[in-house]
Coordinates of C-alpha atoms and ligand atoms in Angstrom, one line a residue:
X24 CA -2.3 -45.3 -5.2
X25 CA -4.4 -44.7 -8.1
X26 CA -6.4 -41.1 -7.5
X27 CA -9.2 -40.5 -9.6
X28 CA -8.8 -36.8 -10.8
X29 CA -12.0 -36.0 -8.5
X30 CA -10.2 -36.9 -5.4
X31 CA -6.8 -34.8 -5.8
X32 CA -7.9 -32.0 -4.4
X33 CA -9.3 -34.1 -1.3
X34 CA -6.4 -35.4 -1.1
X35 CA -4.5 -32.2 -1.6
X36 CA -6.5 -30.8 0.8
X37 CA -6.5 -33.3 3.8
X38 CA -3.0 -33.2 3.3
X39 CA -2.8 -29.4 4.1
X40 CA -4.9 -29.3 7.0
X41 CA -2.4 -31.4 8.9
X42 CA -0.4 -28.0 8.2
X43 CA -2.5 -25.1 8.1
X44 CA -5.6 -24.4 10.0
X45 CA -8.7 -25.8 7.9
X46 CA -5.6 -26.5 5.6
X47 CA -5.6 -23.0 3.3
X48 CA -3.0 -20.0 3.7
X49 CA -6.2 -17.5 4.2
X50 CA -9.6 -18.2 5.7
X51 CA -11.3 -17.0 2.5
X52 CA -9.9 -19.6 0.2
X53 CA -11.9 -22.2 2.5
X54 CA -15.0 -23.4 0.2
X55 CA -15.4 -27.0 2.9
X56 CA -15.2 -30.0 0.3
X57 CA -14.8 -27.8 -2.8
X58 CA -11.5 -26.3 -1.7
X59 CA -9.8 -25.3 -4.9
X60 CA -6.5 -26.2 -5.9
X61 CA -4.7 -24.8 -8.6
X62 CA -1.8 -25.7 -10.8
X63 CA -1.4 -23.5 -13.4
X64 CA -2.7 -19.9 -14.7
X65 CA -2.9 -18.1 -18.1
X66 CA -4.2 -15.4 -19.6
X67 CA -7.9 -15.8 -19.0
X68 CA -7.9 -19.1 -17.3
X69 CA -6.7 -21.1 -14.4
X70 CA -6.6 -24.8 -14.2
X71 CA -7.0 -26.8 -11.1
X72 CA -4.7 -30.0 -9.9
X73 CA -7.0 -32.0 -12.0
X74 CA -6.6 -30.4 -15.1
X75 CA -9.8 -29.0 -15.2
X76 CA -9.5 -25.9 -17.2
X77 CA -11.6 -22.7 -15.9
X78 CA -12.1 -19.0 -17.5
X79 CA -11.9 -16.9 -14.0
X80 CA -13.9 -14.2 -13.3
X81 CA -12.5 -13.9 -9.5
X82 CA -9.1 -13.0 -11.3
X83 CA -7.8 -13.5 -6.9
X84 CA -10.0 -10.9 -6.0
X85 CA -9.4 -8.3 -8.7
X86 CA -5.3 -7.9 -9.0
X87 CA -5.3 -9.5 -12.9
X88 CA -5.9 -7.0 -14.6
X89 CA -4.2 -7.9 -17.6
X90 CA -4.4 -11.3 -17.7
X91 CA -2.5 -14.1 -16.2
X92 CA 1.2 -14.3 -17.1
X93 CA 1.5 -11.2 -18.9
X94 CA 4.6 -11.4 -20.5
X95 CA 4.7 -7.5 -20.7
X96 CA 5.0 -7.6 -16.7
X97 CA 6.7 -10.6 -16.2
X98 CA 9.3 -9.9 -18.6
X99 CA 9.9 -6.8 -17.1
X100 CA 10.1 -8.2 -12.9
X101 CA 12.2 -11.3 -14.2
X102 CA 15.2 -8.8 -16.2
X103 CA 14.8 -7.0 -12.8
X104 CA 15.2 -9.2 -10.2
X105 CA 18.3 -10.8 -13.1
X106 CA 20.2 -8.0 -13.5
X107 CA 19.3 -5.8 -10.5
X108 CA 18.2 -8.0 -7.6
X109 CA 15.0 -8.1 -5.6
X110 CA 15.4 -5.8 -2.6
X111 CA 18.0 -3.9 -1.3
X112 CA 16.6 -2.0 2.2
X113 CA 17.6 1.3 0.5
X114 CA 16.0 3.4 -2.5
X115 CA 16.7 2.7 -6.1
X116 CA 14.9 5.4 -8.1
X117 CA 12.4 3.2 -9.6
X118 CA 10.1 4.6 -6.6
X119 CA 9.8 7.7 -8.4
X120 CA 9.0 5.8 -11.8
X121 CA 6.1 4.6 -10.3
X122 CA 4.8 7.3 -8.8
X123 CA 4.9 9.5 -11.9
X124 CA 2.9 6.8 -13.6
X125 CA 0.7 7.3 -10.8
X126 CA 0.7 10.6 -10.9
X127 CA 0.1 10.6 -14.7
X128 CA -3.1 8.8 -14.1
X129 CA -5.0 10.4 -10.8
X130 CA -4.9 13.7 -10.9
X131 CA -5.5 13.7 -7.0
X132 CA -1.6 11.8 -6.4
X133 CA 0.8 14.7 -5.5
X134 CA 2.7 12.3 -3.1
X135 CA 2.7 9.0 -2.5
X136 CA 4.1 6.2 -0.3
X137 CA 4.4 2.6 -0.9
X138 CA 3.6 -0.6 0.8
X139 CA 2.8 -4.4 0.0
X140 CA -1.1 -4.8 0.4
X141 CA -4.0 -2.9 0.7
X142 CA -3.9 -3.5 4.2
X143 CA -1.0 -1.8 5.0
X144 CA -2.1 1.0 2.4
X145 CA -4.9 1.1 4.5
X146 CA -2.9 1.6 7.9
X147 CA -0.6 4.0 6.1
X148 CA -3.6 6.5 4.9
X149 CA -5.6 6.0 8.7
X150 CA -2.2 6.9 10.9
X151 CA -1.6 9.5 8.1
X152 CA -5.1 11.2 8.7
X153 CA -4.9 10.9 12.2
X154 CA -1.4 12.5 12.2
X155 CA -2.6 15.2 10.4
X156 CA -5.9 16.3 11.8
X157 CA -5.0 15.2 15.4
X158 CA -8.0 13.5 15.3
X159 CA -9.1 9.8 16.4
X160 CA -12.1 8.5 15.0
X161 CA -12.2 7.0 11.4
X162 CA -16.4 6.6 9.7
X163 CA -16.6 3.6 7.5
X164 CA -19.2 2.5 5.4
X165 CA -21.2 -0.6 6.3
X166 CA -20.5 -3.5 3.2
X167 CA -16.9 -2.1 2.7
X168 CA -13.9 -3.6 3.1
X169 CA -10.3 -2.4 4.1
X170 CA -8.8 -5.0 4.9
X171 CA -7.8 -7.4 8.2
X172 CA -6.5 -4.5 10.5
X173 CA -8.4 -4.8 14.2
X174 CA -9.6 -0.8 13.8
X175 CA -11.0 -1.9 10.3
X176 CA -12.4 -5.3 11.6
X177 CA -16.1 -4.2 12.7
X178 CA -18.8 -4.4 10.5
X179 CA -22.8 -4.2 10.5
X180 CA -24.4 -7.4 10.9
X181 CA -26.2 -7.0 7.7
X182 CA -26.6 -11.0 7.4
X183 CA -28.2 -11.3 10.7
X184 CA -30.6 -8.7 10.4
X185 CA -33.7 -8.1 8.1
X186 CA -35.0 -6.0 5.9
X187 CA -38.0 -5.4 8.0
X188 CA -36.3 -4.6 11.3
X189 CA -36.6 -0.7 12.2
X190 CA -33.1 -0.7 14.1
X191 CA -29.9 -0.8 12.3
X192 CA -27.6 -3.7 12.2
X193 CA -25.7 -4.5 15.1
X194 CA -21.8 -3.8 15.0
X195 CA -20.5 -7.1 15.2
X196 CA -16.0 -7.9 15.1
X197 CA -14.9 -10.0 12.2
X198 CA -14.6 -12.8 14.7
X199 CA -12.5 -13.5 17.7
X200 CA -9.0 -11.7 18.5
X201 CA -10.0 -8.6 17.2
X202 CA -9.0 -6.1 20.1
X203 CA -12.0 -4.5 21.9
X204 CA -10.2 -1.1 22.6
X205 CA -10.1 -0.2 18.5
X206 CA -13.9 -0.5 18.5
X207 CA -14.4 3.0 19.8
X208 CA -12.3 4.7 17.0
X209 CA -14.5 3.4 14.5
X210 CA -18.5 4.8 13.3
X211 CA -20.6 2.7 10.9
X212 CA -22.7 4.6 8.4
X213 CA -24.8 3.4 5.6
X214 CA -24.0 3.9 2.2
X215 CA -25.7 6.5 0.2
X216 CA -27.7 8.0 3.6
X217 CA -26.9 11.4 3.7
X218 CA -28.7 12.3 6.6
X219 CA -26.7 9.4 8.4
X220 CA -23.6 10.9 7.2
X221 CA -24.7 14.7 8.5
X222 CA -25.8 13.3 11.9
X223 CA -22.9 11.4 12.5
X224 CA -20.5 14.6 12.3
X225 CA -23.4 16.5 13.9
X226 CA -22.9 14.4 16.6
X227 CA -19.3 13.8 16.4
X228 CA -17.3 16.1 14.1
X229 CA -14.6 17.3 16.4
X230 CA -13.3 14.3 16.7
X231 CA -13.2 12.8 13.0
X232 CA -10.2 12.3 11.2
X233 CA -11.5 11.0 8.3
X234 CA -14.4 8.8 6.8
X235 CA -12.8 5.9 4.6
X236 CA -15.0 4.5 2.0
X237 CA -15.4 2.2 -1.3
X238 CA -17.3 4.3 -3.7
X239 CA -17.9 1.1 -5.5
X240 CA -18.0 -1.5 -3.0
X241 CA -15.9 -4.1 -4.5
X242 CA -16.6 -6.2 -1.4
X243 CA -21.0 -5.7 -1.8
X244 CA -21.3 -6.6 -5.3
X245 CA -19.9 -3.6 -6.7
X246 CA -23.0 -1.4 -4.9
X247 CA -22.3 2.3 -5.8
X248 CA -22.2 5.6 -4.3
X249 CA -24.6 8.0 -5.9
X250 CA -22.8 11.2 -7.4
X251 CA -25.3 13.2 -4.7
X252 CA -23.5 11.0 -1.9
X253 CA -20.0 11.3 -2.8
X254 CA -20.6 15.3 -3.1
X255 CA -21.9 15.5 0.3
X256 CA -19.0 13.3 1.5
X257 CA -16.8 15.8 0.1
X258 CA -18.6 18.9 1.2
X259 CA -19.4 17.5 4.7
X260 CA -15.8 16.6 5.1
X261 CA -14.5 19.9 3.7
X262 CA -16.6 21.9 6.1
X263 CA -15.8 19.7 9.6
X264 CA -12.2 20.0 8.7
X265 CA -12.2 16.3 8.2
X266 CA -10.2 13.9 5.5
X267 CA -11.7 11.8 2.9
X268 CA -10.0 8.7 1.9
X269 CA -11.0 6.3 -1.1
X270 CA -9.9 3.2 -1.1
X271 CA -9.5 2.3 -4.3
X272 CA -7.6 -0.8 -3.4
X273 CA -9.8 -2.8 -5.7
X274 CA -11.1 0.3 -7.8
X275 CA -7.8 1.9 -8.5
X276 CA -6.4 1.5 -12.3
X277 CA -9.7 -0.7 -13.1
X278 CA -12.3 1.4 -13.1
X279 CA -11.0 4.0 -15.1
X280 CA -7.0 5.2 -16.1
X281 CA -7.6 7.4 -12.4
X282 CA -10.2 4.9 -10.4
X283 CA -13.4 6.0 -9.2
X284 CA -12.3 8.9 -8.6
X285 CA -12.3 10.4 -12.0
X286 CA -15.6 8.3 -13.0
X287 CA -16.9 10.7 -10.4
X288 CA -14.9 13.3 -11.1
X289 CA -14.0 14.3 -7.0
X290 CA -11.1 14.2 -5.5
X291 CA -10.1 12.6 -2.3
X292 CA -7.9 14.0 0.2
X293 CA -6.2 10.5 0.1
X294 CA -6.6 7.3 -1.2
X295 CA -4.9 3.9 -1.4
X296 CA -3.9 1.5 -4.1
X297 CA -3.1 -2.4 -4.6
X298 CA -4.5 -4.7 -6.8
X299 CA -4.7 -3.9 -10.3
X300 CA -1.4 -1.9 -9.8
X301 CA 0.9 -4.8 -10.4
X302 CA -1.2 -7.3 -12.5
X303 CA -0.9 -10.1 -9.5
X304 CA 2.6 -9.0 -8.2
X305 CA 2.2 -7.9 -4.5
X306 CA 2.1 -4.3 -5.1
X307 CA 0.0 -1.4 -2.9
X308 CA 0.3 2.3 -2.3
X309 CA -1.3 5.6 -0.7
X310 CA -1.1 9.2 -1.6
X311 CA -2.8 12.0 -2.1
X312 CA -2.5 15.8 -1.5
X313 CA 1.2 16.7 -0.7
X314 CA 0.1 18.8 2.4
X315 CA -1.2 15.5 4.2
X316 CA 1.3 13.3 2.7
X317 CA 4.3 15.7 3.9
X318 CA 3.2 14.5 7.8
X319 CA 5.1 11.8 7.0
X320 CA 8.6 12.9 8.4
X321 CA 11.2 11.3 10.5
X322 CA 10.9 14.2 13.4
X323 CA 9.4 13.1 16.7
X324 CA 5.6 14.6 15.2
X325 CA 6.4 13.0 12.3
X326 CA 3.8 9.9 10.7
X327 CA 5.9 6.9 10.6
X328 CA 5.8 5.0 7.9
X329 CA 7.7 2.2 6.3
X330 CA 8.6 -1.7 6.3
X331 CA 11.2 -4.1 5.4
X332 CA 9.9 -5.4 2.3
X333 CA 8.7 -2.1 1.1
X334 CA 8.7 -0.7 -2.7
X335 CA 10.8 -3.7 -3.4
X336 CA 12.3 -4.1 -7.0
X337 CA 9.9 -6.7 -7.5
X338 CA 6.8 -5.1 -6.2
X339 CA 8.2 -1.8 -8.4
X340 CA 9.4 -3.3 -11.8
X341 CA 5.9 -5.1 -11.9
X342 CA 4.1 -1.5 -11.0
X343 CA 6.4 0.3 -13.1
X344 CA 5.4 -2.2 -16.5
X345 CA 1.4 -3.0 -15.6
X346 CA 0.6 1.2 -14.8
X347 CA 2.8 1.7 -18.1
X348 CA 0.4 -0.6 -20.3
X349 CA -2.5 0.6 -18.2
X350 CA -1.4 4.5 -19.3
X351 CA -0.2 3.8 -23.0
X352 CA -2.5 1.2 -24.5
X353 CA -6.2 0.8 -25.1
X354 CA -6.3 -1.9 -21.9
X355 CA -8.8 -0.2 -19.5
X356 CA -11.2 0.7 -22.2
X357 CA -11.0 -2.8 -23.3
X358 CA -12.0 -4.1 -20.6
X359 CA -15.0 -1.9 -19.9
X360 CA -16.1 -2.8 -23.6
X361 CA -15.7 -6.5 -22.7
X362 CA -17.6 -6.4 -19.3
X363 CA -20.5 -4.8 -20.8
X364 CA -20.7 -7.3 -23.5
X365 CA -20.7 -10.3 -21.0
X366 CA -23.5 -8.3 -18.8
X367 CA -25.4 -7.9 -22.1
X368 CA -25.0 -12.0 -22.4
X369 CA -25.9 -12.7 -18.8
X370 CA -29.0 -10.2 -18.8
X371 CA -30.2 -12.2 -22.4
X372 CA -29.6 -15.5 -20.1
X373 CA -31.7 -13.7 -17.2
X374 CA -34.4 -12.2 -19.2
X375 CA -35.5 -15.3 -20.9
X376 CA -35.8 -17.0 -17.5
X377 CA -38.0 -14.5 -16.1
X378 CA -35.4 -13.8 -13.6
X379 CA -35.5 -10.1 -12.0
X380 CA -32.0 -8.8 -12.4
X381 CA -29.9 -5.8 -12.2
X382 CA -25.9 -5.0 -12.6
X383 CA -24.1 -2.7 -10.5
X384 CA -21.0 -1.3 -10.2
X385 CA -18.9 -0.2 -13.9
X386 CA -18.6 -2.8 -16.3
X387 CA -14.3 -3.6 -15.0
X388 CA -16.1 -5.2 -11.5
X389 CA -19.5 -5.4 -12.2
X390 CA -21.9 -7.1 -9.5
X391 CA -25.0 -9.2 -10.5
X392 CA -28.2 -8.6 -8.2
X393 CA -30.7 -10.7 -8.3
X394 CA -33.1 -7.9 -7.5
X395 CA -35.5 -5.7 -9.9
X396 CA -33.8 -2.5 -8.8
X397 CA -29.6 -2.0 -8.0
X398 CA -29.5 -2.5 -4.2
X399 CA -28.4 1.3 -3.0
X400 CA -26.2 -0.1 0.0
X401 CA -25.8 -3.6 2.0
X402 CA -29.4 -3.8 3.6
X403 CA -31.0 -3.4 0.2
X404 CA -28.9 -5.9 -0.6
X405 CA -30.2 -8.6 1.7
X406 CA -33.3 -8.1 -0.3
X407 CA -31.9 -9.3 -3.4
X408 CA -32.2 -13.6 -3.8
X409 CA -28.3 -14.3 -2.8
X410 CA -29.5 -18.0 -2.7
X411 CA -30.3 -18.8 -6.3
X412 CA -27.1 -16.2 -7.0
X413 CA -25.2 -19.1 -5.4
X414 CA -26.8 -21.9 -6.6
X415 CA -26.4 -20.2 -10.2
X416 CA -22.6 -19.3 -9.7
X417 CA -21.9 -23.1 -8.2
X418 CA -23.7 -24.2 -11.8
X419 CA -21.1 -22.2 -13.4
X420 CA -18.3 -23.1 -11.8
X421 CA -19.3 -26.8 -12.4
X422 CA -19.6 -25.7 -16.1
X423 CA -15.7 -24.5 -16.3
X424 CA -16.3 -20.8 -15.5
X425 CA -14.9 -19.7 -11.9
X426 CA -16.3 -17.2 -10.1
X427 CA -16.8 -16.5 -6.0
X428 CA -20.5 -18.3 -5.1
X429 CA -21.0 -14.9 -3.1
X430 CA -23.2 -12.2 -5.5
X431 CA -21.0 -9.6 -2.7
X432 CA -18.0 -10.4 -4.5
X433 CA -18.2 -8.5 -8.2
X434 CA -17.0 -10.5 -11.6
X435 CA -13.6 -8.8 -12.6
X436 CA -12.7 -8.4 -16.1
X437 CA -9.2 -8.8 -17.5
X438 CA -7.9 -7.5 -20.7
X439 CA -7.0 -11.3 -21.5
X440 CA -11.2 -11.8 -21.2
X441 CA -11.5 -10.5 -24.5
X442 CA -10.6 -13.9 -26.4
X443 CA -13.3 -15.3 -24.3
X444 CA -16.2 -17.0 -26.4
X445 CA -19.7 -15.3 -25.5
X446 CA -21.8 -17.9 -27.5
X447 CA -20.2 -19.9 -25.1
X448 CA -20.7 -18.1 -21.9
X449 CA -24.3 -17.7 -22.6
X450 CA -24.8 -21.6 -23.1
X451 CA -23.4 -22.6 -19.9
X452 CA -25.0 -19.0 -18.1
X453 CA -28.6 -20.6 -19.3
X454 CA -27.8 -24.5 -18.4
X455 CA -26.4 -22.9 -14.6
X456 CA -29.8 -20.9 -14.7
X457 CA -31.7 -23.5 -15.2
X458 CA -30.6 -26.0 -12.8
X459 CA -30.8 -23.6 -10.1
X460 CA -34.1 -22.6 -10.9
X461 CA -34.7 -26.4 -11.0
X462 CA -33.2 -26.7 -7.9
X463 CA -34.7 -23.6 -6.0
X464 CA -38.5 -25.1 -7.3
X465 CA -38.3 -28.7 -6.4
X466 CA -39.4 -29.2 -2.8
Ligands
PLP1 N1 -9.3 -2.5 0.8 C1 -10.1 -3.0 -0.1 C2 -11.1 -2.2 -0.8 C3 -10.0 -4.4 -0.5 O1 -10.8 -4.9 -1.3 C4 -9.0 -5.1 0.2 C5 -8.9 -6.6 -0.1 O2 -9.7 -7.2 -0.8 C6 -8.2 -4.5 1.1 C7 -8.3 -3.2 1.4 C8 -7.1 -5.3 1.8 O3 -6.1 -5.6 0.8 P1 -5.1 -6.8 1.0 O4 -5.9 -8.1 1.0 O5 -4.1 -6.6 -0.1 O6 -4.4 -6.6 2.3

């Protein structure tokens, strides 16, 4: 059969579904008829089964931090796994390399534990909270993520409410199968409402473990805490007794050497770890101060923690080589300097459209807003035009530059991002712009 380029991934596609529900390994990689598939990756770019050739700006949701097939990290997990094997069930002592790389960078680390996602980071930190306060009930913030956990499966219905409705959001599962009974250990707060935050442990402080939260919400456009907010977190929490927990799952080793934590300069009691961590090698951890951490123990009051697979050699020798570039080179500073030059590019692109715009989030994982002011949390954000975002992105994508059609999900820079051609980016950025606009005007 002679398949024209356009139809390999149809074809690809069909092919999986007789496998796979809607024929992709996770529900999020499902984009209908313009399922991607890839073949190969490099440095900046990814090219799809067609040999179209992209510069990605998804970078899977944030893990590249480097770049794709780093040979400083691959080298590194390939001499591993050749001369020491892959996993072993028992310790091996690069554990503690890790961590002291960890260590070096976040201040707040004085013992950690390792696992393979942010999910499971996610479970280790909550149990860990619990364990140690004895409490049950966990706040979250409405717009974050923490991964596909039931307890961490409820979320404000922020799409099917509006901005002029008096009532909060509903509380709504992430779909069916999520179990009923974790519902009740969870509270929903808005981001950046203080008063929310004081009347929800007014209300129900005795009995909170810990409030969880994405100070930059890599999952809502990179839509930031305000210095004010995260201080009362911290105070509020100190005073009720209760834990705070950053995940930095998407934040951690990106948007700074020690995450958000030391671009706001407060510590966490805890906080989690994956992506950026292991430049794309499944990699995740949580730690924090040693007096939480040391509920972990093996008595019958003990935290249990732990997992087959975990702190692998694979999972370590790729930690151990991506947090030593991350430490000893100019990498993270790079990559700041090379996000704000592509915002610059994108807000010339905007600008001359007429197009109301704003950035938020630091430049590593910055989200665009189409929306005069930076939304403050996920309602504002329903105020911002996510249509012509989408339309603008799909015109981008189309033009060889990949990116998630979803202004919630932030563009991630990689160090690799700085061979990237800006003249270029700004040509396609305006042709995109303009057929959207074209498209959102005609009737
Ligand atoms: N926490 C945050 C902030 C995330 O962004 C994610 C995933 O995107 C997770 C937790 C879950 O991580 P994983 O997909 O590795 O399980």
């Amino acid at each position: 059969m002679n398949i024209e380029s356009g139809d390999l991934q149809n074809l690809l596609h069909a092919q999986a579904r007789s496998h796979m529900p809607l024929g992709v390994a996770d529900n999020y990689r499902y984009w209908g008829d313009e399922t991607v598939f890839i073949d190969t990756m490099n440095g900046p770019y990814i090219t799809d089964v067609t040999g179209k050739q992209y510069v990605d700006f998804r970078l899977a949701y944030g893990p590249i931090i480097l770049g794709y097939r780093d040979t400083r990290i691959d080298e590194e997990v390939v001499n591993c796994i050749r001369n020491r094997g892959s996993m072993c069930g028992f310790s091996t002592g690069l554990e503690s390399e890790v961590a002291e790389l960890m260590k070096a960078m976040c201040p707040n680390l004085e013992l950690v534990r390792f696992s393979n996602s942010g999910t499971e980071a996610v479970i280790g930190a909550s149990r860990t909270a619990r364990g140690f306060t004895g409490r049950e009930k966990i706040v979250v913030v409405e717009g974050s993520f923490h991964g596909l956990h039931d307890e961490m499966m409820w979320k404000s219905d922020v799409e099917g409410w509006s901005p002029e409705q008096v009532e909060a959001p509903q509380i709504k599962a992430f779909g069916a199968g999520v179990s009923s009974n974790t519902r009740s250990s969870i509270e929903v707060i808005s981001l950046n409402d203080v008063q929310a935050l004081r009347n929800i442990f007014a209300q129900q402080g005795d009995d909170i473990a810990a409030v969880i939260i994405e100070p930059i919400m890599g999952n809502c456009g990179s839509i930031a805490a305000t210095q004010d907010y995260v201080q009362a977190l911290r105070d509020t929490c100190n005073s009720h007794g209760a834990l705070l927990i950053f995940d930095e799952v998407k934040t951690g080793f990106r948007v700074a050497q020690g995450g958000a934590q030391e671009l706001y300069g407060i510590q966490a009691d805890l906080a989690t770890y994956a992506k950026a961590m292991g430049n794309g090698y499944p990699v995740a951890a949580f730690g924090g101060r040693a007096d939480v951490m040391s509920r972990i123990d093996i008595n019958e009051n003990g935290v249990v923690h732990g997992g087959t697979y975990t702190a692998n050699l694979l999972a370590m020798s790729a930690a151990k080589a991506t947090l030593t570039v991350l430490k000893d080179t100019e990498a993270v500073s790079t990559i700041d300097s090379v996000g704000k030059a592509i915002q610059q590019r994108l807000s010339n692109v905007f600008s001359r459209f007429g197009v109301e715009h704003s950035f938020a989030g630091p430049a590593a994982m910055f989200g665009v807003h189409f929306a005069s002011d930076v939304p403050q949390n996920y309602r504002d954000w329903r105020s911002s035009d996510s249509q012509l975002y989408q339309s603008f992105a799909f015109g981008l994508i189309e033009r060889g530059l990949m990116l998630e059609p979803d202004s919630r999900e932030p563009w991630f820079i990689c160090e690799a991002h700085d061979q990237l051609d800006l003249d270029w980016l700004e040509t396609i950025a305006s042709e995109a712009m303009d057929a959207a606009l074209s498209k959102q005007n005609s009737p």
